[in-house]
XYZ file of C-alpha atoms in Angstrom:
155
model
C 163.803 -124.149 4.087
C 164.004 -124.256 0.489
C 165.351 -121.172 -1.958
C 162.459 -121.564 -3.692
C 160.064 -118.510 -2.629
C 156.358 -119.067 -2.299
C 155.884 -116.664 -5.211
C 158.126 -118.993 -7.357
C 156.048 -122.355 -5.665
C 152.967 -120.340 -6.413
C 154.318 -119.558 -9.782
C 154.813 -123.520 -10.205
C 150.840 -124.788 -8.859
C 150.030 -122.349 -11.352
C 151.984 -124.253 -14.229
C 151.442 -127.129 -13.510
C 147.092 -126.961 -12.550
C 145.322 -129.805 -11.881
C 148.484 -131.491 -12.297
C 150.003 -132.802 -9.423
C 152.509 -135.411 -10.706
C 154.039 -132.738 -13.226
C 154.176 -130.451 -10.249
C 156.106 -133.418 -8.167
C 158.117 -134.081 -11.293
C 158.949 -130.760 -12.244
C 159.846 -129.331 -8.707
C 163.541 -130.605 -8.930
C 164.098 -127.694 -11.511
C 162.690 -125.139 -9.072
C 165.691 -126.087 -6.856
C 169.453 -126.573 -8.451
C 172.614 -126.560 -6.766
C 175.459 -124.196 -7.442
C 177.880 -127.123 -8.926
C 175.237 -128.216 -11.365
C 175.190 -124.599 -12.515
C 176.907 -123.167 -15.893
C 179.509 -120.497 -15.794
C 176.264 -118.393 -17.612
C 174.161 -119.553 -14.852
C 175.748 -118.060 -11.814
C 176.247 -114.711 -13.731
C 175.261 -112.179 -11.555
C 171.369 -110.862 -13.428
C 170.392 -107.660 -12.435
C 167.027 -108.118 -11.646
C 164.624 -105.472 -14.296
C 161.768 -103.487 -13.665
C 159.991 -105.756 -16.168
C 160.644 -108.791 -14.047
C 160.345 -107.261 -10.600
C 156.918 -105.457 -11.656
C 156.336 -109.157 -12.728
C 156.936 -110.738 -10.025
C 153.816 -108.703 -8.151
C 151.742 -108.270 -10.767
C 152.376 -104.880 -11.760
C 154.181 -105.636 -15.107
C 151.566 -102.912 -16.776
C 153.899 -100.396 -15.304
C 156.954 -102.074 -16.982
C 156.871 -99.856 -19.941
C 156.422 -96.149 -18.232
C 159.274 -97.005 -16.289
C 161.690 -98.098 -19.621
C 160.527 -95.246 -21.407
C 162.230 -93.050 -19.057
C 165.026 -95.456 -19.256
C 164.300 -96.858 -15.613
C 165.912 -100.424 -17.658
C 166.727 -102.008 -13.895
C 164.626 -102.966 -10.758
C 167.905 -101.207 -8.655
C 167.242 -97.704 -10.227
C 164.139 -96.480 -9.010
C 164.054 -99.580 -5.727
C 163.927 -96.116 -3.717
C 160.921 -94.068 -4.944
C 158.773 -92.619 -2.730
C 154.844 -93.890 -2.998
C 154.411 -90.688 -4.667
C 157.293 -90.617 -6.993
C 155.583 -94.407 -7.856
C 151.944 -92.705 -8.758
C 153.949 -89.806 -10.752
C 156.667 -90.962 -12.041
C 155.611 -94.176 -13.093
C 151.910 -93.576 -13.507
C 150.665 -96.117 -10.995
C 147.333 -95.836 -9.432
C 147.497 -94.913 -5.884
C 146.167 -98.373 -5.199
C 149.152 -100.089 -7.147
C 151.578 -97.913 -5.564
C 150.706 -97.853 -1.682
C 150.684 -102.186 -3.072
C 154.546 -101.711 -5.283
C 155.959 -99.402 -1.575
C 154.835 -101.835 0.478
C 156.754 -104.634 -1.143
C 159.722 -102.469 -2.101
C 160.205 -101.085 1.722
C 159.259 -104.535 3.043
C 157.074 -102.911 5.349
C 156.868 -104.656 8.522
C 153.247 -103.559 8.798
C 152.408 -105.218 5.501
C 153.327 -109.447 6.213
C 150.667 -110.395 3.710
C 153.153 -108.702 1.602
C 156.419 -109.162 2.437
C 155.361 -112.969 3.060
C 154.958 -114.158 -0.748
C 158.936 -113.230 -1.407
C 159.790 -115.980 1.879
C 161.064 -119.242 1.614
C 158.617 -121.782 2.918
C 160.033 -124.830 5.053
C 159.703 -128.454 4.453
C 156.332 -128.387 6.201
C 155.133 -125.715 4.390
C 156.482 -126.918 1.532
C 153.861 -129.972 2.350
C 151.112 -128.229 3.565
C 151.172 -126.041 0.192
C 150.978 -128.872 -1.808
C 148.374 -131.019 -0.399
C 146.048 -127.789 -0.598
C 147.243 -126.905 -4.556
C 146.339 -130.849 -5.116
C 143.926 -131.990 -2.547
C 143.202 -135.418 -4.800
C 147.119 -136.301 -4.219
C 148.064 -139.241 -2.029
C 150.051 -137.813 0.400
C 153.317 -138.782 -0.551
C 153.459 -136.578 -3.447
C 153.504 -134.119 -1.553
C 156.264 -135.454 1.101
C 158.448 -136.011 -2.786
C 157.388 -132.698 -3.720
C 159.079 -131.184 -0.217
C 161.815 -133.704 -0.028
C 162.902 -132.309 -3.641
C 162.969 -129.355 -3.032
C 164.893 -129.479 0.878
C 167.706 -131.459 2.003
C 167.533 -134.095 4.964
C 166.829 -131.399 7.663
C 164.441 -128.928 5.379
C 166.855 -126.996 4.718
C 168.488 -126.086 1.476
C 172.373 -125.961 0.125
C 173.328 -122.602 -0.904
């Protein structure tokens, strides 16, 4: 497995849409080993409300929460669906979606899957689906650069 989430992978592919060689060339930036990071890069950075909501496409609600003093995701992550609707002023559909992600709802594996880390074969498949014009070797190189020899990553 890799430490890169499916969401990160999707964002990377969006960033390099139509440019499989660019996606391949820059995929190493998605997975840097701890030993290669500075002390500042290794410091714990609490997930902000804006960052969390941006990761799931609901950033438009960040200001409502931040205006109420909820700067960090941890401050409201246990809220109910009704709290999300009332306090964050989310629509019913968005509150349902957000709550399912927050709860890791087992009935919504389609949502939770986006936060899992893909394995070697997944990475190859995603690359080939995103860039069907790319040669097979590029998909393999992409997967190799994001995983170790056993198809897993170094933590």
